[in-house]
C-alpha cells in the first residue's frame, strides 16, 4: 500500500487532519501534507474549515476517494 492509499484509508477511518494521520501512520507530517496535496489535486479529498471561533482545517473523502478506498 502506498502512502496516498494509507492516507485515504486513515481519513475513511475518521482521522481528518494531517497531525493525527501522521501519528497513526508513523510518518513525518511533511510527507503526509505532500500526499494530502496530491490527493486534493486529484479530487479524492476535499478540505473543509470547521469551527466558528477556533477554526480548523479537516479533510473528507469525495465520492471518487471513497471508491478508491473500497477498491
Short mmCIF file of C-alpha atoms in Angstrom, two decimals:
data_model
loop_
_atom_site.label_atom_id
_atom_site.label_comp_id
_atom_site.label_asym_id
_atom_site.label_seq_id
_atom_site.Cartn_x
_atom_site.Cartn_y
_atom_site.Cartn_z
CA UNK A 1 0.00 0.00 0.00
CA UNK A 2 1.40 3.39 -0.93
CA UNK A 3 1.25 6.48 1.28
CA UNK A 4 -1.65 8.08 -0.58
CA UNK A 5 -3.78 4.96 -0.14
CA UNK A 6 -2.84 4.81 3.55
CA UNK A 7 -3.88 8.47 3.98
CA UNK A 8 -7.21 7.82 2.24
CA UNK A 9 -7.83 4.84 4.50
CA UNK A 10 -6.98 6.89 7.60
CA UNK A 11 -9.43 9.61 6.52
CA UNK A 12 -12.09 6.94 5.89
CA UNK A 13 -11.50 5.68 9.43
CA UNK A 14 -12.24 9.15 10.83
CA UNK A 15 -8.84 10.81 11.09
CA UNK A 16 -9.24 14.15 9.37
CA UNK A 17 -6.15 16.27 10.00
CA UNK A 18 -2.51 15.82 9.00
CA UNK A 19 -1.18 15.63 12.56
CA UNK A 20 -3.44 12.72 13.55
CA UNK A 21 -2.82 10.90 10.27
CA UNK A 22 0.97 11.27 10.63
CA UNK A 23 0.81 9.95 14.19
CA UNK A 24 -1.27 6.91 13.23
CA UNK A 25 0.86 6.04 10.20
CA UNK A 26 4.14 6.87 11.97
CA UNK A 27 5.19 9.09 9.06
CA UNK A 28 6.59 12.62 9.04
CA UNK A 29 3.86 15.27 8.85
CA UNK A 30 5.62 16.86 5.85
CA UNK A 31 5.19 13.60 3.90
CA UNK A 32 1.52 13.45 4.89
CA UNK A 33 1.00 17.02 3.67
CA UNK A 34 2.56 16.15 0.29
CA UNK A 35 0.23 13.15 -0.03
CA UNK A 36 -2.78 15.25 1.02
CA UNK A 37 -1.95 17.93 -1.55
CA UNK A 38 -1.71 15.28 -4.26
CA UNK A 39 -4.98 13.65 -3.21
CA UNK A 40 -6.74 17.01 -3.07
CA UNK A 41 -5.46 17.94 -6.55
CA UNK A 42 -6.70 14.59 -7.84
CA UNK A 43 -10.17 15.17 -6.40
CA UNK A 44 -10.01 12.29 -3.92
CA UNK A 45 -10.40 14.50 -0.82
CA UNK A 46 -11.70 17.97 -0.04
CA UNK A 47 -10.52 20.45 2.56
CA UNK A 48 -13.14 21.97 4.85
CA UNK A 49 -12.90 24.55 7.61
CA UNK A 50 -14.73 23.65 10.81
CA UNK A 51 -15.46 25.77 13.84
CA UNK A 52 -16.53 29.35 14.41
CA UNK A 53 -14.01 30.65 16.91
CA UNK A 54 -11.28 28.02 16.71
CA UNK A 55 -11.12 27.30 13.00
CA UNK A 56 -9.56 24.03 11.99
CA UNK A 57 -8.92 22.54 8.56
CA UNK A 58 -10.12 18.98 8.12
CA UNK A 59 -10.25 16.62 5.17
CA UNK A 60 -13.07 14.45 3.89
CA UNK A 61 -13.31 11.86 1.15
CA UNK A 62 -15.07 12.69 -2.09
CA UNK A 63 -17.09 10.09 -3.99
CA UNK A 64 -14.08 9.07 -6.08
CA UNK A 65 -11.91 8.99 -2.93
CA UNK A 66 -14.41 6.69 -1.27
CA UNK A 67 -14.47 4.47 -4.37
CA UNK A 68 -10.65 4.25 -4.29
CA UNK A 69 -10.72 3.21 -0.62
CA UNK A 70 -13.27 0.49 -1.32
CA UNK A 71 -11.03 -0.98 -4.04
#
